mmCIF file with all atom_site columns, C-alpha atoms in Angstrom:
data_model
loop_
_atom_site.group_PDB
_atom_site.id
_atom_site.type_symbol
_atom_site.label_atom_id
_atom_site.label_alt_id
_atom_site.label_comp_id
_atom_site.label_asym_id
_atom_site.label_entity_id
_atom_site.label_seq_id
_atom_site.pdbx_PDB_ins_code
_atom_site.Cartn_x
_atom_site.Cartn_y
_atom_site.Cartn_z
_atom_site.occupancy
_atom_site.B_iso_or_equiv
_atom_site.pdbx_formal_charge
_atom_site.auth_seq_id
_atom_site.auth_comp_id
_atom_site.auth_asym_id
_atom_site.auth_atom_id
_atom_site.pdbx_PDB_model_num
ATOM 1   C CA . MET A 1 1   ? 14.296  5.206   12.405  1.00 76.00 ? 1   MET A CA 1
ATOM 2   C CA . PHE A 1 2   ? 10.597  6.261   12.421  1.00 86.00 ? 2   PHE A CA 1
ATOM 3   C CA . VAL A 1 3   ? 9.427   8.904   10.524  1.00 92.00 ? 3   VAL A CA 1
ATOM 4   C CA . GLN A 1 4   ? 5.991   9.532   10.801  1.00 91.00 ? 4   GLN A CA 1
ATOM 5   C CA . THR A 1 5   ? 3.776   8.959   7.163   1.00 94.00 ? 5   THR A CA 1
ATOM 6   C CA . PRO A 1 6   ? 2.342   12.232  5.662   1.00 94.00 ? 6   PRO A CA 1
ATOM 7   C CA . HIS A 1 7   ? -1.028  13.051  5.772   1.00 93.00 ? 7   HIS A CA 1
ATOM 8   C CA . ASP A 1 8   ? -1.135  15.840  2.663   1.00 94.00 ? 8   ASP A CA 1
ATOM 9   C CA . GLY A 1 9   ? 1.467   17.598  1.004   1.00 95.00 ? 9   GLY A CA 1
ATOM 10  C CA . LYS A 1 10  ? 4.210   16.709  -1.054  1.00 96.00 ? 10  LYS A CA 1
ATOM 11  C CA . ILE A 1 11  ? 5.613   12.989  0.164   1.00 97.00 ? 11  ILE A CA 1
ATOM 12  C CA . LEU A 1 12  ? 9.430   13.699  -0.651  1.00 95.00 ? 12  LEU A CA 1
ATOM 13  C CA . SER A 1 13  ? 8.890   16.925  1.612   1.00 93.00 ? 13  SER A CA 1
ATOM 14  C CA . ALA A 1 14  ? 8.469   14.451  4.902   1.00 93.00 ? 14  ALA A CA 1
ATOM 15  C CA . TYR A 1 15  ? 11.434  11.750  3.776   1.00 96.00 ? 15  TYR A CA 1
ATOM 16  C CA . SER A 1 16  ? 14.119  13.792  1.738   1.00 92.00 ? 16  SER A CA 1
ATOM 17  C CA . LYS A 1 17  ? 16.016  14.467  4.944   1.00 92.00 ? 17  LYS A CA 1
ATOM 18  C CA . HIS A 1 18  ? 16.845  11.007  6.081   1.00 93.00 ? 18  HIS A CA 1
ATOM 19  C CA . PHE A 1 19  ? 16.120  8.780   2.416   1.00 95.00 ? 19  PHE A CA 1
ATOM 20  C CA . SER A 1 20  ? 17.538  9.047   -1.094  1.00 92.00 ? 20  SER A CA 1
ATOM 21  C CA . LYS A 1 21  ? 14.289  7.783   -2.723  1.00 95.00 ? 21  LYS A CA 1
ATOM 22  C CA . VAL A 1 22  ? 10.512  7.109   -1.917  1.00 97.00 ? 22  VAL A CA 1
ATOM 23  C CA . TRP A 1 23  ? 8.293   5.115   -4.093  1.00 97.00 ? 23  TRP A CA 1
ATOM 24  C CA . VAL A 1 24  ? 4.305   5.214   -4.144  1.00 97.00 ? 24  VAL A CA 1
ATOM 25  C CA . VAL A 1 25  ? 3.999   1.414   -3.670  1.00 98.00 ? 25  VAL A CA 1
ATOM 26  C CA . LEU A 1 26  ? 0.459   0.308   -5.097  1.00 98.00 ? 26  LEU A CA 1
ATOM 27  C CA . SER A 1 27  ? -1.529  -2.251  -3.073  1.00 98.00 ? 27  SER A CA 1
ATOM 28  C CA . PRO A 1 28  ? -3.159  -4.782  -5.577  1.00 98.00 ? 28  PRO A CA 1
ATOM 29  C CA . PHE A 1 29  ? -6.747  -5.723  -5.978  1.00 98.00 ? 29  PHE A CA 1
ATOM 30  C CA . LEU A 1 30  ? -7.763  -9.407  -4.640  1.00 98.00 ? 30  LEU A CA 1
ATOM 31  C CA . ARG A 1 31  ? -8.936  -12.191 -6.640  1.00 98.00 ? 31  ARG A CA 1
ATOM 32  C CA . PRO A 1 32  ? -10.401 -14.239 -4.014  1.00 98.00 ? 32  PRO A CA 1
ATOM 33  C CA . HIS A 1 33  ? -11.194 -18.367 -4.686  1.00 97.00 ? 33  HIS A CA 1
ATOM 34  C CA . ALA A 1 34  ? -12.461 -19.927 -1.412  1.00 98.00 ? 34  ALA A CA 1
ATOM 35  C CA . LEU A 1 35  ? -13.227 -17.142 0.800   1.00 97.00 ? 35  LEU A CA 1
ATOM 36  C CA . PRO A 1 36  ? -16.396 -15.697 0.201   1.00 97.00 ? 36  PRO A CA 1
ATOM 37  C CA . PHE A 1 37  ? -16.863 -12.136 -0.603  1.00 95.00 ? 37  PHE A CA 1
ATOM 38  C CA . GLU A 1 38  ? -19.008 -11.718 2.339   1.00 95.00 ? 38  GLU A CA 1
ATOM 39  C CA . ARG A 1 39  ? -15.954 -11.570 4.459   1.00 97.00 ? 39  ARG A CA 1
ATOM 40  C CA . PHE A 1 40  ? -14.346 -8.801  2.898   1.00 96.00 ? 40  PHE A CA 1
ATOM 41  C CA . PHE A 1 41  ? -16.080 -6.137  5.332   1.00 93.00 ? 41  PHE A CA 1
ATOM 42  C CA . PRO A 1 42  ? -14.704 -4.667  8.303   1.00 89.00 ? 42  PRO A CA 1
ATOM 43  C CA . ASP A 1 43  ? -16.168 -6.890  10.902  1.00 93.00 ? 43  ASP A CA 1
ATOM 44  C CA . THR A 1 44  ? -15.622 -10.256 9.212   1.00 96.00 ? 44  THR A CA 1
ATOM 45  C CA . TYR A 1 45  ? -12.508 -8.790  7.214   1.00 95.00 ? 45  TYR A CA 1
ATOM 46  C CA . PRO A 1 46  ? -9.788  -12.052 6.276   1.00 95.00 ? 46  PRO A CA 1
ATOM 47  C CA . SER A 1 47  ? -6.400  -12.044 8.053   1.00 93.00 ? 47  SER A CA 1
ATOM 48  C CA . ARG A 1 48  ? -3.044  -11.249 6.314   1.00 93.00 ? 48  ARG A CA 1
ATOM 49  C CA . ASN A 1 49  ? -2.018  -14.880 6.780   1.00 94.00 ? 49  ASN A CA 1
ATOM 50  C CA . GLU A 1 50  ? -5.456  -15.989 5.256   1.00 96.00 ? 50  GLU A CA 1
ATOM 51  C CA . ILE A 1 51  ? -5.562  -13.522 2.492   1.00 97.00 ? 51  ILE A CA 1
ATOM 52  C CA . LEU A 1 52  ? -1.821  -14.801 0.846   1.00 97.00 ? 52  LEU A CA 1
ATOM 53  C CA . ALA A 1 53  ? -3.490  -18.247 1.107   1.00 97.00 ? 53  ALA A CA 1
ATOM 54  C CA . ASP A 1 54  ? -5.940  -17.818 -0.522  1.00 98.00 ? 54  ASP A CA 1
ATOM 55  C CA . CYS A 1 55  ? -6.293  -14.401 -3.084  1.00 98.00 ? 55  CYS A CA 1
ATOM 56  C CA . THR A 1 56  ? -4.522  -14.188 -6.217  1.00 98.00 ? 56  THR A CA 1
ATOM 57  C CA . PRO A 1 57  ? -3.315  -10.814 -6.253  1.00 98.00 ? 57  PRO A CA 1
ATOM 58  C CA . VAL A 1 58  ? -4.209  -8.306  -9.321  1.00 98.00 ? 58  VAL A CA 1
ATOM 59  C CA . PRO A 1 59  ? -2.159  -5.589  -9.809  1.00 98.00 ? 59  PRO A CA 1
ATOM 60  C CA . TRP A 1 60  ? -3.097  -2.283  -10.859 1.00 98.00 ? 60  TRP A CA 1
ATOM 61  C CA . SER A 1 61  ? -1.315  -2.610  -14.306 1.00 97.00 ? 61  SER A CA 1
ATOM 62  C CA . GLU A 1 62  ? -4.052  -5.461  -15.247 1.00 97.00 ? 62  GLU A CA 1
ATOM 63  C CA . VAL A 1 63  ? -6.874  -2.948  -13.815 1.00 97.00 ? 63  VAL A CA 1
ATOM 64  C CA . LEU A 1 64  ? -5.864  -0.338  -15.948 1.00 96.00 ? 64  LEU A CA 1
ATOM 65  C CA . ARG A 1 65  ? -6.221  -2.327  -18.887 1.00 94.00 ? 65  ARG A CA 1
ATOM 66  C CA . ARG A 1 66  ? -9.038  -4.404  -17.620 1.00 93.00 ? 66  ARG A CA 1
ATOM 67  C CA . GLY A 1 67  ? -11.342 -1.286  -16.408 1.00 94.00 ? 67  GLY A CA 1
ATOM 68  C CA . GLY A 1 68  ? -10.754 0.870   -19.268 1.00 94.00 ? 68  GLY A CA 1
ATOM 69  C CA . PHE A 1 69  ? -9.114  3.579   -17.122 1.00 96.00 ? 69  PHE A CA 1
ATOM 70  C CA . GLU A 1 70  ? -6.926  5.872   -19.229 1.00 95.00 ? 70  GLU A CA 1
ATOM 71  C CA . LYS A 1 71  ? -4.195  6.459   -16.501 1.00 96.00 ? 71  LYS A CA 1
ATOM 72  C CA . LEU A 1 72  ? -3.288  5.068   -12.544 1.00 96.00 ? 72  LEU A CA 1
ATOM 73  C CA . SER A 1 73  ? -4.295  8.169   -11.148 1.00 97.00 ? 73  SER A CA 1
ATOM 74  C CA . ASP A 1 74  ? -7.772  7.526   -12.208 1.00 97.00 ? 74  ASP A CA 1
ATOM 75  C CA . ILE A 1 75  ? -7.852  4.212   -10.598 1.00 98.00 ? 75  ILE A CA 1
ATOM 76  C CA . ASP A 1 76  ? -6.122  6.037   -7.245  1.00 97.00 ? 76  ASP A CA 1
ATOM 77  C CA . PHE A 1 77  ? -8.984  8.993   -7.492  1.00 97.00 ? 77  PHE A CA 1
ATOM 78  C CA . ALA A 1 78  ? -11.637 6.074   -8.060  1.00 98.00 ? 78  ALA A CA 1
ATOM 79  C CA . LEU A 1 79  ? -10.628 4.348   -5.113  1.00 97.00 ? 79  LEU A CA 1
ATOM 80  C CA . ARG A 1 80  ? -10.317 7.518   -2.605  1.00 96.00 ? 80  ARG A CA 1
ATOM 81  C CA . SER A 1 81  ? -14.261 7.941   -3.553  1.00 97.00 ? 81  SER A CA 1
ATOM 82  C CA . TYR A 1 82  ? -15.082 4.675   -3.391  1.00 96.00 ? 82  TYR A CA 1
ATOM 83  C CA . ILE A 1 83  ? -14.005 4.814   0.373   1.00 95.00 ? 83  ILE A CA 1
ATOM 84  C CA . HIS A 1 84  ? -15.371 8.393   0.824   1.00 92.00 ? 84  HIS A CA 1
ATOM 85  C CA . GLY A 1 85  ? -11.796 9.376   1.766   1.00 92.00 ? 85  GLY A CA 1
ATOM 86  C CA . LEU A 1 86  ? -12.427 12.838  -0.606  1.00 93.00 ? 86  LEU A CA 1
ATOM 87  C CA . LYS A 1 87  ? -14.346 16.009  -0.135  1.00 92.00 ? 87  LYS A CA 1
ATOM 88  C CA . HIS A 1 88  ? -14.951 15.811  -4.161  1.00 95.00 ? 88  HIS A CA 1
ATOM 89  C CA . PRO A 1 89  ? -15.316 12.816  -5.078  1.00 95.00 ? 89  PRO A CA 1
ATOM 90  C CA . SER A 1 90  ? -15.645 11.584  -8.644  1.00 97.00 ? 90  SER A CA 1
ATOM 91  C CA . GLN A 1 91  ? -18.700 9.517   -8.793  1.00 97.00 ? 91  GLN A CA 1
ATOM 92  C CA . ARG A 1 92  ? -17.983 8.922   -12.584 1.00 97.00 ? 92  ARG A CA 1
ATOM 93  C CA . LEU A 1 93  ? -14.990 6.812   -11.743 1.00 97.00 ? 93  LEU A CA 1
ATOM 94  C CA . LYS A 1 94  ? -16.214 5.446   -8.481  1.00 97.00 ? 94  LYS A CA 1
ATOM 95  C CA . ASP A 1 95  ? -19.238 3.704   -10.793 1.00 97.00 ? 95  ASP A CA 1
ATOM 96  C CA . GLN A 1 96  ? -16.528 2.673   -13.599 1.00 97.00 ? 96  GLN A CA 1
ATOM 97  C CA . LEU A 1 97  ? -14.655 0.834   -10.466 1.00 97.00 ? 97  LEU A CA 1
ATOM 98  C CA . VAL A 1 98  ? -17.259 -0.710  -8.906  1.00 97.00 ? 98  VAL A CA 1
ATOM 99  C CA . ASN A 1 99  ? -18.350 -2.084  -12.563 1.00 97.00 ? 99  ASN A CA 1
ATOM 100 C CA . MET A 1 100 ? -15.407 -3.466  -13.092 1.00 96.00 ? 100 MET A CA 1
ATOM 101 C CA . VAL A 1 101 ? -14.487 -5.124  -10.019 1.00 97.00 ? 101 VAL A CA 1
ATOM 102 C CA . GLU A 1 102 ? -18.148 -6.904  -10.041 1.00 96.00 ? 102 GLU A CA 1
ATOM 103 C CA . GLU A 1 103 ? -17.665 -7.748  -13.764 1.00 96.00 ? 103 GLU A CA 1
ATOM 104 C CA . GLN A 1 104 ? -13.858 -9.278  -12.791 1.00 95.00 ? 104 GLN A CA 1
ATOM 105 C CA . LYS A 1 105 ? -14.800 -10.303 -9.163  1.00 97.00 ? 105 LYS A CA 1
ATOM 106 C CA . LEU A 1 106 ? -12.067 -8.398  -7.606  1.00 98.00 ? 106 LEU A CA 1
ATOM 107 C CA . ILE A 1 107 ? -11.803 -6.867  -4.050  1.00 98.00 ? 107 ILE A CA 1
ATOM 108 C CA . PRO A 1 108 ? -10.389 -3.425  -4.075  1.00 98.00 ? 108 PRO A CA 1
ATOM 109 C CA . PRO A 1 109 ? -7.232  -2.631  -2.096  1.00 97.00 ? 109 PRO A CA 1
ATOM 110 C CA . ASN A 1 110 ? -7.865  -2.134  1.525   1.00 94.00 ? 110 ASN A CA 1
ATOM 111 C CA . GLU A 1 111 ? -6.788  1.297   2.445   1.00 94.00 ? 111 GLU A CA 1
ATOM 112 C CA . GLY A 1 112 ? -4.511  2.564   5.169   1.00 91.00 ? 112 GLY A CA 1
ATOM 113 C CA . SER A 1 113 ? -2.553  -0.384  5.539   1.00 91.00 ? 113 SER A CA 1
ATOM 114 C CA . PHE A 1 114 ? 0.706   -2.563  4.108   1.00 93.00 ? 114 PHE A CA 1
ATOM 115 C CA . ALA A 1 115 ? -0.822  -4.513  1.585   1.00 96.00 ? 115 ALA A CA 1
ATOM 116 C CA . PRO A 1 116 ? -0.320  -8.219  2.689   1.00 96.00 ? 116 PRO A CA 1
ATOM 117 C CA . HIS A 1 117 ? 1.006   -9.556  -0.290  1.00 97.00 ? 117 HIS A CA 1
ATOM 118 C CA . ASN A 1 118 ? 3.315   -6.372  -0.778  1.00 97.00 ? 118 ASN A CA 1
ATOM 119 C CA . GLU A 1 119 ? 4.414   -7.047  2.736   1.00 95.00 ? 119 GLU A CA 1
ATOM 120 C CA . GLN A 1 120 ? 5.120   -10.448 2.449   1.00 96.00 ? 120 GLN A CA 1
ATOM 121 C CA . ILE A 1 121 ? 7.373   -9.464  -1.068  1.00 96.00 ? 121 ILE A CA 1
ATOM 122 C CA . LEU A 1 122 ? 9.279   -6.472  1.207   1.00 96.00 ? 122 LEU A CA 1
ATOM 123 C CA . LEU A 1 123 ? 9.888   -8.661  4.753   1.00 96.00 ? 123 LEU A CA 1
ATOM 124 C CA . LEU A 1 124 ? 11.353  -11.440 2.097   1.00 96.00 ? 124 LEU A CA 1
ATOM 125 C CA . ARG A 1 125 ? 13.525  -9.413  -0.064  1.00 96.00 ? 125 ARG A CA 1
ATOM 126 C CA . LEU A 1 126 ? 15.310  -7.834  3.558   1.00 96.00 ? 126 LEU A CA 1
ATOM 127 C CA . ILE A 1 127 ? 16.126  -11.269 4.865   1.00 97.00 ? 127 ILE A CA 1
ATOM 128 C CA . GLU A 1 128 ? 18.160  -11.641 1.024   1.00 96.00 ? 128 GLU A CA 1
ATOM 129 C CA . LEU A 1 129 ? 19.622  -8.183  1.974   1.00 95.00 ? 129 LEU A CA 1
ATOM 130 C CA . GLY A 1 130 ? 20.776  -9.503  5.385   1.00 96.00 ? 130 GLY A CA 1
ATOM 131 C CA . HIS A 1 131 ? 18.359  -8.462  7.680   1.00 97.00 ? 131 HIS A CA 1
ATOM 132 C CA . SER A 1 132 ? 17.158  -10.535 10.776  1.00 97.00 ? 132 SER A CA 1
ATOM 133 C CA . HIS A 1 133 ? 15.174  -8.343  12.459  1.00 97.00 ? 133 HIS A CA 1
ATOM 134 C CA . VAL A 1 134 ? 12.667  -5.115  11.776  1.00 96.00 ? 134 VAL A CA 1
ATOM 135 C CA . LEU A 1 135 ? 11.160  -1.997  14.250  1.00 96.00 ? 135 LEU A CA 1
ATOM 136 C CA . VAL A 1 136 ? 7.757   -2.348  13.688  1.00 95.00 ? 136 VAL A CA 1
ATOM 137 C CA . SER A 1 137 ? 5.520   1.067   14.582  1.00 94.00 ? 137 SER A CA 1
ATOM 138 C CA . ASP A 1 138 ? 2.491   2.543   15.449  1.00 90.00 ? 138 ASP A CA 1
ATOM 139 C CA . GLU A 1 139 ? 1.265   5.581   12.793  1.00 86.00 ? 139 GLU A CA 1
ATOM 140 C CA . PHE A 1 140 ? 2.551   7.974   15.742  1.00 88.00 ? 140 PHE A CA 1
ATOM 141 C CA . GLY A 1 141 ? 5.447   6.225   16.629  1.00 86.00 ? 141 GLY A CA 1
ATOM 142 C CA . GLU A 1 142 ? 4.357   6.229   20.251  1.00 88.00 ? 142 GLU A CA 1
ATOM 143 C CA . GLN A 1 143 ? 4.944   2.174   20.272  1.00 89.00 ? 143 GLN A CA 1
ATOM 144 C CA . THR A 1 144 ? 7.712   0.536   18.525  1.00 93.00 ? 144 THR A CA 1
ATOM 145 C CA . ASN A 1 145 ? 8.458   -3.155  19.172  1.00 93.00 ? 145 ASN A CA 1
ATOM 146 C CA . ARG A 1 146 ? 11.827  -5.075  17.316  1.00 95.00 ? 146 ARG A CA 1
ATOM 147 C CA . GLN A 1 147 ? 10.591  -7.964  15.362  1.00 95.00 ? 147 GLN A CA 1
ATOM 148 C CA . THR A 1 148 ? 12.269  -11.047 13.669  1.00 96.00 ? 148 THR A CA 1
ATOM 149 C CA . ILE A 1 149 ? 11.014  -10.729 10.137  1.00 96.00 ? 149 ILE A CA 1
ATOM 150 C CA . ASP A 1 150 ? 10.653  -14.442 10.581  1.00 95.00 ? 150 ASP A CA 1
ATOM 151 C CA . LYS A 1 151 ? 7.642   -13.945 13.424  1.00 93.00 ? 151 LYS A CA 1
ATOM 152 C CA . MET A 1 152 ? 6.626   -10.817 10.407  1.00 93.00 ? 152 MET A CA 1
ATOM 153 C CA . LEU A 1 153 ? 6.434   -13.048 8.155   1.00 94.00 ? 153 LEU A CA 1
ATOM 154 C CA . LYS A 1 154 ? 4.099   -16.171 10.367  1.00 91.00 ? 154 LYS A CA 1
ATOM 155 C CA . GLU A 1 155 ? 2.202   -13.739 12.157  1.00 87.00 ? 155 GLU A CA 1
ATOM 156 C CA . ASP A 1 156 ? -0.198  -10.742 11.613  1.00 82.00 ? 156 ASP A CA 1
ATOM 157 C CA . SER A 1 157 ? 1.645   -8.197  13.741  1.00 78.00 ? 157 SER A CA 1
ATOM 158 C CA . MET A 1 158 ? 1.536   -4.970  11.484  1.00 83.00 ? 158 MET A CA 1
ATOM 159 C CA . PRO A 1 159 ? -0.780  -2.742  13.338  1.00 84.00 ? 159 PRO A CA 1
ATOM 160 C CA . PRO A 1 160 ? -2.729  -0.467  10.879  1.00 81.00 ? 160 PRO A CA 1
ATOM 161 C CA . HIS A 1 161 ? -1.062  2.429   9.531   1.00 85.00 ? 161 HIS A CA 1
ATOM 162 C CA . GLY A 1 162 ? 1.681   1.551   11.095  1.00 90.00 ? 162 GLY A CA 1
ATOM 163 C CA . VAL A 1 163 ? 5.484   2.100   9.980   1.00 95.00 ? 163 VAL A CA 1
ATOM 164 C CA . ILE A 1 164 ? 8.162   -0.814  9.257   1.00 95.00 ? 164 ILE A CA 1
ATOM 165 C CA . SER A 1 165 ? 11.789  -0.183  9.199   1.00 96.00 ? 165 SER A CA 1
ATOM 166 C CA . THR A 1 166 ? 15.082  -1.739  9.248   1.00 96.00 ? 166 THR A CA 1
ATOM 167 C CA . GLU A 1 167 ? 17.377  -1.046  12.318  1.00 96.00 ? 167 GLU A CA 1
ATOM 168 C CA . ASP A 1 168 ? 20.101  0.573   10.473  1.00 95.00 ? 168 ASP A CA 1
ATOM 169 C CA . GLY A 1 169 ? 17.077  3.275   9.046   1.00 94.00 ? 169 GLY A CA 1
ATOM 170 C CA . SER A 1 170 ? 18.181  2.796   5.682   1.00 95.00 ? 170 SER A CA 1
ATOM 171 C CA . ILE A 1 171 ? 14.827  1.549   4.407   1.00 96.00 ? 171 ILE A CA 1
ATOM 172 C CA . LEU A 1 172 ? 11.455  2.776   5.763   1.00 97.00 ? 172 LEU A CA 1
ATOM 173 C CA . VAL A 1 173 ? 7.303   1.664   4.868   1.00 96.00 ? 173 VAL A CA 1
ATOM 174 C CA . GLY A 1 174 ? 4.489   3.412   5.949   1.00 95.00 ? 174 GLY A CA 1
ATOM 175 C CA . SER A 1 175 ? 0.800   3.755   4.847   1.00 92.00 ? 175 SER A CA 1
ATOM 176 C CA . HIS A 1 176 ? -1.522  6.526   4.385   1.00 90.00 ? 176 HIS A CA 1
ATOM 177 C CA . TRP A 1 177 ? -5.040  6.469   5.930   1.00 88.00 ? 177 TRP A CA 1
ATOM 178 C CA . ASP A 1 178 ? -7.111  7.180   2.903   1.00 89.00 ? 178 ASP A CA 1
ATOM 179 C CA . SER A 1 179 ? -4.813  5.917   0.097   1.00 95.00 ? 179 SER A CA 1
ATOM 180 C CA . CYS A 1 180 ? -4.730  2.621   -1.185  1.00 97.00 ? 180 CYS A CA 1
ATOM 181 C CA . CYS A 1 181 ? -0.946  2.515   -1.495  1.00 96.00 ? 181 CYS A CA 1
ATOM 182 C CA . SER A 1 182 ? 1.855   2.856   1.079   1.00 96.00 ? 182 SER A CA 1
ATOM 183 C CA . PHE A 1 183 ? 5.108   4.931   0.848   1.00 97.00 ? 183 PHE A CA 1
ATOM 184 C CA . LEU A 1 184 ? 8.730   3.032   0.242   1.00 97.00 ? 184 LEU A CA 1
ATOM 185 C CA . CYS A 1 185 ? 11.875  4.903   1.384   1.00 97.00 ? 185 CYS A CA 1
ATOM 186 C CA . THR A 1 186 ? 15.510  4.092   0.769   1.00 96.00 ? 186 THR A CA 1
ATOM 187 C CA . GLN A 1 187 ? 18.559  5.235   1.151   1.00 92.00 ? 187 GLN A CA 1
ATOM 188 C CA . GLN A 1 188 ? 20.048  3.219   -1.434  1.00 82.00 ? 188 GLN A CA 1
ATOM 189 C CA . ARG A 1 189 ? 19.885  4.708   -5.119  1.00 78.00 ? 189 ARG A CA 1
ATOM 190 C CA . ASP A 1 190 ? 19.289  1.414   -6.995  1.00 81.00 ? 190 ASP A CA 1
ATOM 191 C CA . ASP A 1 191 ? 15.752  0.009   -6.860  1.00 88.00 ? 191 ASP A CA 1
ATOM 192 C CA . GLU A 1 192 ? 16.324  -2.992  -4.905  1.00 91.00 ? 192 GLU A CA 1
ATOM 193 C CA . PHE A 1 193 ? 12.370  -4.459  -4.518  1.00 95.00 ? 193 PHE A CA 1
ATOM 194 C CA . GLY A 1 194 ? 11.597  -4.622  -8.138  1.00 93.00 ? 194 GLY A CA 1
ATOM 195 C CA . GLU A 1 195 ? 8.570   -6.893  -7.440  1.00 95.00 ? 195 GLU A CA 1
ATOM 196 C CA . LEU A 1 196 ? 6.455   -4.371  -5.956  1.00 97.00 ? 196 LEU A CA 1
ATOM 197 C CA . GLU A 1 197 ? 4.336   -2.437  -8.496  1.00 98.00 ? 197 GLU A CA 1
ATOM 198 C CA . LYS A 1 198 ? 5.009   1.189   -7.662  1.00 97.00 ? 198 LYS A CA 1
ATOM 199 C CA . PHE A 1 199 ? 6.654   4.436   -9.202  1.00 96.00 ? 199 PHE A CA 1
ATOM 200 C CA . LEU A 1 200 ? 9.384   6.848   -7.999  1.00 96.00 ? 200 LEU A CA 1
ATOM 201 C CA . CYS A 1 201 ? 8.017   9.916   -6.429  1.00 96.00 ? 201 CYS A CA 1
ATOM 202 C CA . SER A 1 202 ? 9.327   13.647  -7.994  1.00 95.00 ? 202 SER A CA 1
ATOM 203 C CA . GLU A 1 203 ? 9.383   16.772  -6.067  1.00 94.00 ? 203 GLU A CA 1
ATOM 204 C CA . ARG A 1 204 ? 6.079   17.287  -7.230  1.00 95.00 ? 204 ARG A CA 1
ATOM 205 C CA . THR A 1 205 ? 4.594   13.829  -6.095  1.00 97.00 ? 205 THR A CA 1
ATOM 206 C CA . GLU A 1 206 ? 1.603   14.462  -3.750  1.00 96.00 ? 206 GLU A CA 1
ATOM 207 C CA . VAL A 1 207 ? 0.265   12.344  -1.042  1.00 96.00 ? 207 VAL A CA 1
ATOM 208 C CA . TYR A 1 208 ? -3.050  12.694  -2.780  1.00 96.00 ? 208 TYR A CA 1
ATOM 209 C CA . TRP A 1 209 ? -0.991  11.520  -5.902  1.00 96.00 ? 209 TRP A CA 1
ATOM 210 C CA . GLY A 1 210 ? -4.373  10.875  -7.944  1.00 95.00 ? 210 GLY A CA 1
ATOM 211 C CA . LEU A 1 211 ? -5.709  14.456  -7.638  1.00 94.00 ? 211 LEU A CA 1
ATOM 212 C CA . HIS A 1 212 ? -2.516  15.883  -8.798  1.00 88.00 ? 212 HIS A CA 1
ATOM 213 C CA . PRO A 1 213 ? -1.457  13.667  -11.977 1.00 81.00 ? 213 PRO A CA 1
ATOM 214 C CA . LEU A 1 214 ? 1.788   15.138  -13.022 1.00 72.00 ? 214 LEU A CA 1
#
């Protein structure tokens, strides 16, 4: 089942007809080991498998502590300002973020895509839940391919801004263009993905949630 990722507004409005719960999944920062920092630019950005093999994921909870931010929404606001994704960015939060990543030697998460470490956690958990295949769609649902999860784990086959869903439509993940997070939707009321750093959406949670903290 394909449901287009919302571009703005309330997150649940886009998903509530099909899913019981929606989480905002935070894309981790990266701490490279062998990969040079110069690789982390659009023309030379490492592949998913290179990132998985070399980089340690750093959760937002650690960035919150090390960067001196007051709340997670400040990190979201800072990242959106950093990637020039806002009409009215926060220079203060952007500078705070830049200083923190330079001091800690971190790479900010890449916007508009499902983070490699999160994708791996999701796919491995889907196997544990009894799924063997997923449906992989582009952001508009115009091209959808059925792929084995084993192949997804080996190959970097997730399209930018793409959508992953189970064949039975019970679980779906989509990524917003200008966000360093993804939306995880489930029809189950229990949290089956405890390893992912995330928070549950309420009826008031916006796509640009960092600008509208609850």
